[in-house]
Amino acid sequence: MASSEKCLGKGSSPPGPVPKGMIRLYSMRFCPFAQRTRLVLHAKGIKHDTINIDLKDKPDWFLMKNPLGLVPVLETPGGQVIYESPITCDYLEDVYPEKKLLPADPFEKAQQKMLLEHFSKATPYFYKIPMMSRKGEDTSTLEEELKEKLIKLNENLASKKTKYFGGDSITMIDYMMWPWFERMDTSGLKHCMDGAPELKNWTERMLEDPSIKAIMFDSETYKGFYKSYQEGKPDYDYGL
Ligand code: GSH
C-alpha cells in the first residue's frame, strides 16, 4: 500500500506505480480543494490510496506530475494524471458512474457549474480575513463583502426550496462548497452567516452526511494546523 499519512517532501523516494483497480490521490490533509476530491472518492466508495505532499518543500517527482505544484492530483494505474479540484471531481464522476453526483440534465449541470464559479469568488475571503485580523488589521469591509456573497448563496438555496443546492439529496455542488464552511468556526467567520438562515440550516444538514463525517477534522485540530500555517511554518502532519 503506497498510502502515506505523513507528508512526503523533497528528496523522498517517488511512490511506486498505482496498483491495478485503484486510483491515487496526491493530497494535503488540511487542503480544502483536495477535500473536494476526497469527499467524492468517499461518497462513491472508490478504492484509492493517498500520498500527502509537503507543500512547503515539494518533491521533484510531484512537480513532474503537476507542474502547477498544487494538490489535489489524481493518478491512474496507467499513469494518467488529472489535476485542479473541479476537474478531478468531474473525472471521478465520469469514470465511476455508480453513484451519480451530477444531474443528468444539461441545464441543471450547467447551473451547478455556474454556482461554483460564483462561489469561487468567495473563497479568497476565507483566507484573507483571518490573516488580516491576526495582524490586527481592519477586516470590516471584507467581512461585509463576504456576508453579501453568503446572502446571495442563501437566496439561491431559498428560491429552490430544496434541502441541498442540487435538490433534496447531496450532489456535487454541495461537496464542492462544503470545505470552506467546515472551517468557518475555526476562522471566526461563522457570524458572516447571520443573515443567511437557509444556508446555516444547510450546514447543519451537511454535518449529517457520512462522507463529511468521515473526512472532517475537529476544530481543535484545525486550530492547531492553522496556527502553524499563519506562523509561516505549516505543520501538514499536525495531529498524527
Ligand atoms: N485551483 C486549484 C484546485 O482547485 O485544485 C487550487 C488548489 C490549491 O490551491 N491547493 C493548495 C496547494 O497545493 C493547497 S490547499 N498549494 C501549494 C502551493 O501553492 O504551492
Short mmCIF file of C-alpha atoms and ligand atoms in Angstrom, two decimals:
data_model
loop_
_atom_site.label_atom_id
_atom_site.label_comp_id
_atom_site.label_asym_id
_atom_site.label_seq_id
_atom_site.Cartn_x
_atom_site.Cartn_y
_atom_site.Cartn_z
CA MET A 1 0.00 0.00 0.00
CA ALA A 2 1.51 3.33 -1.06
CA SER A 3 -0.62 5.46 1.29
CA SER A 4 1.43 7.90 3.30
CA GLU A 5 -0.36 9.84 6.03
CA LYS A 6 2.83 11.75 6.85
CA CYS A 7 3.66 14.13 4.04
CA LEU A 8 6.49 13.42 1.63
CA GLY A 9 8.89 16.23 0.80
CA LYS A 10 11.90 16.98 -1.38
CA GLY A 11 14.36 14.12 -1.52
CA SER A 12 11.75 11.45 -0.71
CA SER A 13 11.58 8.37 -2.93
CA PRO A 14 8.84 8.50 -5.51
CA PRO A 15 5.95 6.16 -4.76
CA GLY A 16 5.62 3.01 -6.89
CA PRO A 17 3.03 2.61 -9.63
CA VAL A 18 -0.64 2.87 -8.77
CA PRO A 19 -1.97 -0.66 -8.12
CA LYS A 20 -4.47 -2.04 -10.68
CA GLY A 21 -8.10 -1.43 -9.73
CA MET A 22 -7.19 1.64 -7.69
CA ILE A 23 -6.72 5.34 -8.18
CA ARG A 24 -4.20 7.50 -6.31
CA LEU A 25 -4.77 10.88 -4.72
CA TYR A 26 -1.92 13.28 -4.02
CA SER A 27 -3.20 15.46 -1.25
CA MET A 28 -2.52 17.55 1.83
CA ARG A 29 -4.58 16.68 4.89
CA PHE A 30 -5.88 20.20 5.51
CA CYS A 31 -6.34 21.38 1.91
CA PRO A 32 -9.97 22.38 1.20
CA PHE A 33 -9.51 21.83 -2.54
CA ALA A 34 -8.19 18.30 -2.01
CA GLN A 35 -11.05 17.74 0.42
CA ARG A 36 -13.44 18.12 -2.52
CA THR A 37 -11.80 15.16 -4.24
CA ARG A 38 -11.64 13.18 -1.00
CA LEU A 39 -15.36 13.72 -0.46
CA VAL A 40 -16.19 12.48 -3.94
CA LEU A 41 -13.89 9.46 -3.56
CA HIS A 42 -15.57 8.60 -0.27
CA ALA A 43 -19.14 9.26 -1.44
CA LYS A 44 -18.63 6.99 -4.42
CA GLY A 45 -16.76 4.34 -2.41
CA ILE A 46 -13.81 4.42 -4.83
CA LYS A 47 -10.79 2.27 -3.91
CA HIS A 48 -7.82 4.60 -3.66
CA ASP A 49 -4.58 5.31 -1.91
CA THR A 50 -3.40 8.71 -0.73
CA ILE A 51 0.02 10.31 -0.77
CA ASN A 52 0.27 13.52 1.24
CA ILE A 53 2.68 16.12 -0.07
CA ASP A 54 4.83 18.59 1.85
CA LEU A 55 3.69 21.73 0.03
CA LYS A 56 6.47 23.86 1.50
CA ASP A 57 9.16 21.53 0.18
CA LYS A 58 7.68 19.65 -2.76
CA PRO A 59 9.34 16.52 -4.12
CA ASP A 60 10.62 16.88 -7.70
CA TRP A 61 8.66 13.78 -8.68
CA PHE A 62 5.46 15.54 -7.57
CA LEU A 63 6.25 18.64 -9.65
CA MET A 64 6.71 16.38 -12.65
CA LYS A 65 3.15 15.11 -12.18
CA ASN A 66 1.61 18.57 -11.73
CA PRO A 67 3.81 21.42 -12.93
CA LEU A 68 1.46 23.85 -11.13
CA GLY A 69 2.65 22.24 -7.88
CA LEU A 70 -0.85 22.11 -6.41
CA VAL A 71 -2.87 19.38 -4.77
CA PRO A 72 -5.22 17.61 -5.42
CA VAL A 73 -3.82 15.38 -8.15
CA LEU A 74 -5.22 12.03 -9.26
CA GLU A 75 -3.16 9.32 -10.91
CA THR A 76 -4.43 6.15 -12.58
CA PRO A 77 -2.67 2.76 -12.81
CA GLY A 78 -1.90 3.65 -16.46
CA GLY A 79 -0.03 6.79 -15.32
CA GLN A 80 -2.67 9.30 -16.41
CA VAL A 81 -2.60 12.41 -14.25
CA ILE A 82 -5.54 14.72 -13.51
CA TYR A 83 -5.35 17.95 -11.51
CA GLU A 84 -7.44 21.01 -10.47
CA SER A 85 -10.12 20.03 -7.97
CA PRO A 86 -13.25 20.54 -10.14
CA ILE A 87 -11.59 18.59 -12.96
CA THR A 88 -10.62 15.71 -10.63
CA CYS A 89 -14.20 15.52 -9.35
CA ASP A 90 -15.69 15.57 -12.86
CA TYR A 91 -13.23 12.85 -13.87
CA LEU A 92 -14.33 10.67 -10.95
CA GLU A 93 -17.96 11.32 -11.87
CA ASP A 94 -17.35 10.17 -15.46
CA VAL A 95 -15.26 7.11 -14.62
CA TYR A 96 -17.23 5.90 -11.59
CA PRO A 97 -20.87 6.40 -12.57
CA GLU A 98 -22.26 4.02 -9.88
CA LYS A 99 -23.38 6.81 -7.57
CA LYS A 100 -24.10 9.85 -9.68
CA LEU A 101 -23.34 13.20 -8.06
CA LEU A 102 -24.07 15.46 -11.03
CA PRO A 103 -27.55 15.83 -12.55
CA ALA A 104 -28.12 14.21 -15.95
CA ASP A 105 -29.98 17.27 -17.21
CA PRO A 106 -27.51 19.54 -19.08
CA PHE A 107 -29.07 22.76 -17.81
CA GLU A 108 -29.05 21.59 -14.18
CA LYS A 109 -25.44 20.53 -14.63
CA ALA A 110 -24.62 23.96 -16.07
CA GLN A 111 -26.37 25.61 -13.11
CA GLN A 112 -24.10 23.73 -10.71
CA LYS A 113 -21.02 24.88 -12.63
CA MET A 114 -22.22 28.49 -12.69
CA LEU A 115 -22.88 28.42 -8.95
CA LEU A 116 -19.39 27.05 -8.43
CA GLU A 117 -17.96 29.98 -10.40
CA HIS A 118 -19.80 32.40 -8.11
CA PHE A 119 -18.65 30.53 -5.02
CA SER A 120 -15.05 30.60 -6.25
CA LYS A 121 -15.15 34.39 -5.92
CA ALA A 122 -15.89 33.96 -2.19
CA THR A 123 -13.12 31.53 -1.24
CA PRO A 124 -10.28 34.12 -1.01
CA TYR A 125 -12.18 35.88 1.80
CA PHE A 126 -11.89 32.76 3.96
CA TYR A 127 -8.08 33.21 3.92
CA LYS A 128 -7.73 36.99 3.76
CA ILE A 129 -9.97 37.88 6.72
CA PRO A 130 -8.34 35.60 9.35
CA MET A 131 -4.87 36.54 8.07
CA MET A 132 -5.60 40.28 8.35
CA SER A 133 -7.33 40.05 11.71
CA ARG A 134 -4.33 38.14 13.10
CA LYS A 135 -2.19 41.13 12.13
CA GLY A 136 -4.67 43.44 13.88
CA GLU A 137 -5.85 44.97 10.56
CA ASP A 138 -9.41 46.18 9.96
CA THR A 139 -11.44 43.44 8.25
CA SER A 140 -14.90 45.05 8.41
CA THR A 141 -15.12 45.86 4.68
CA LEU A 142 -14.08 42.36 3.66
CA GLU A 143 -16.49 40.83 6.17
CA GLU A 144 -19.34 42.88 4.69
CA GLU A 145 -18.41 41.69 1.21
CA LEU A 146 -18.33 38.07 2.36
CA LYS A 147 -21.71 38.49 4.09
CA GLU A 148 -23.18 39.81 0.83
CA LYS A 149 -21.89 36.79 -1.06
CA LEU A 150 -23.30 34.41 1.54
CA ILE A 151 -26.67 36.19 1.39
CA LYS A 152 -26.71 35.65 -2.41
CA LEU A 153 -25.98 31.96 -1.82
CA ASN A 154 -28.77 31.89 0.75
CA GLU A 155 -31.18 33.42 -1.79
CA ASN A 156 -30.19 30.81 -4.33
CA LEU A 157 -30.98 27.98 -1.91
CA ALA A 158 -34.14 29.61 -0.58
CA SER A 159 -35.53 30.10 -4.10
CA LYS A 160 -35.04 26.41 -4.84
CA LYS A 161 -36.89 25.33 -1.70
CA THR A 162 -34.77 22.18 -1.54
CA LYS A 163 -32.61 20.80 1.26
CA TYR A 164 -29.40 21.00 -0.77
CA PHE A 165 -28.16 23.09 -3.68
CA GLY A 166 -28.94 20.41 -6.27
CA GLY A 167 -32.18 19.04 -4.82
CA ASP A 168 -33.27 17.10 -1.75
CA SER A 169 -30.16 14.95 -1.63
CA ILE A 170 -26.48 15.89 -1.65
CA THR A 171 -24.95 16.41 -5.08
CA MET A 172 -21.60 17.54 -6.43
CA ILE A 173 -22.08 21.27 -5.82
CA ASP A 174 -22.67 20.71 -2.09
CA TYR A 175 -19.40 18.80 -1.77
CA MET A 176 -17.55 21.42 -3.81
CA MET A 177 -18.53 24.25 -1.47
CA TRP A 178 -18.51 22.41 1.85
CA PRO A 179 -14.79 22.51 2.82
CA TRP A 180 -14.86 26.30 3.37
CA PHE A 181 -17.93 26.08 5.60
CA GLU A 182 -16.33 23.33 7.67
CA ARG A 183 -13.54 25.80 8.53
CA MET A 184 -15.75 28.82 9.33
CA ASP A 185 -15.85 28.14 13.04
CA THR A 186 -12.06 27.89 13.28
CA SER A 187 -11.61 31.03 11.17
CA GLY A 188 -14.00 33.01 13.39
CA LEU A 189 -16.27 33.71 10.41
CA LYS A 190 -19.45 31.94 11.46
CA HIS A 191 -21.17 35.27 12.22
CA CYS A 192 -20.94 36.10 8.50
CA MET A 193 -23.81 33.62 8.03
CA ASP A 194 -26.11 35.52 10.41
CA GLY A 195 -28.18 36.93 7.56
CA ALA A 196 -28.32 33.57 5.80
CA PRO A 197 -30.65 31.23 7.75
CA GLU A 198 -31.24 28.69 4.96
CA LEU A 199 -27.51 28.44 4.39
CA LYS A 200 -26.99 27.85 8.12
CA ASN A 201 -29.57 25.03 8.01
CA TRP A 202 -27.77 23.58 5.02
CA THR A 203 -24.51 23.46 7.01
CA GLU A 204 -26.33 21.57 9.79
CA ARG A 205 -27.69 19.06 7.28
CA MET A 206 -24.29 18.66 5.64
CA LEU A 207 -22.80 17.70 9.00
CA GLU A 208 -25.03 14.60 8.98
CA ASP A 209 -23.58 13.28 5.74
CA PRO A 210 -21.48 10.11 6.23
CA SER A 211 -18.71 11.22 3.84
CA ILE A 212 -18.41 14.62 5.51
CA LYS A 213 -18.35 12.99 8.95
CA ALA A 214 -15.68 10.53 7.85
CA ILE A 215 -13.35 13.20 6.49
CA MET A 216 -13.75 16.21 8.75
CA PHE A 217 -11.33 17.33 11.44
CA ASP A 218 -12.44 18.65 14.81
CA SER A 219 -11.96 22.36 15.42
CA GLU A 220 -9.03 21.80 17.82
CA THR A 221 -7.09 20.05 15.06
CA TYR A 222 -7.93 22.80 12.59
CA LYS A 223 -6.86 25.42 15.12
CA GLY A 224 -3.53 23.65 15.62
CA PHE A 225 -2.87 23.41 11.90
CA TYR A 226 -3.95 26.96 11.07
CA LYS A 227 -1.84 28.38 13.89
CA SER A 228 1.22 26.73 12.36
CA TYR A 229 0.12 27.93 8.88
CA GLN A 230 -0.31 31.54 9.99
CA GLU A 231 3.07 31.46 11.66
CA GLY A 232 4.53 30.56 8.28
CA LYS A 233 5.51 27.02 9.28
CA PRO A 234 2.57 24.85 8.25
CA ASP A 235 2.60 21.53 10.08
CA TYR A 236 0.97 19.32 7.46
CA ASP A 237 1.30 16.33 9.79
CA TYR A 238 -0.40 18.11 12.70
CA GLY A 239 -2.19 15.61 14.95
CA LEU A 240 -0.54 12.49 13.52
N1 GSH B 1 -7.21 25.69 -8.27
C1 GSH B 1 -6.66 24.62 -7.50
C2 GSH B 1 -7.69 23.49 -7.37
O1 GSH B 1 -8.89 23.80 -7.41
O2 GSH B 1 -7.29 22.33 -7.28
C3 GSH B 1 -6.22 25.15 -6.15
C4 GSH B 1 -5.51 24.07 -5.33
C5 GSH B 1 -4.67 24.68 -4.21
O3 GSH B 1 -4.53 25.91 -4.11
N2 GSH B 1 -4.07 23.80 -3.40
C6 GSH B 1 -3.13 24.30 -2.40
C7 GSH B 1 -1.73 23.96 -2.87
O4 GSH B 1 -1.49 22.92 -3.42
C8 GSH B 1 -3.29 23.59 -1.05
S1 GSH B 1 -4.85 23.96 -0.30
N3 GSH B 1 -0.78 24.87 -2.60
C9 GSH B 1 0.60 24.69 -2.92
C10 GSH B 1 1.22 25.94 -3.45
O5 GSH B 1 0.53 26.97 -3.57
O6 GSH B 1 2.40 25.91 -3.76
#
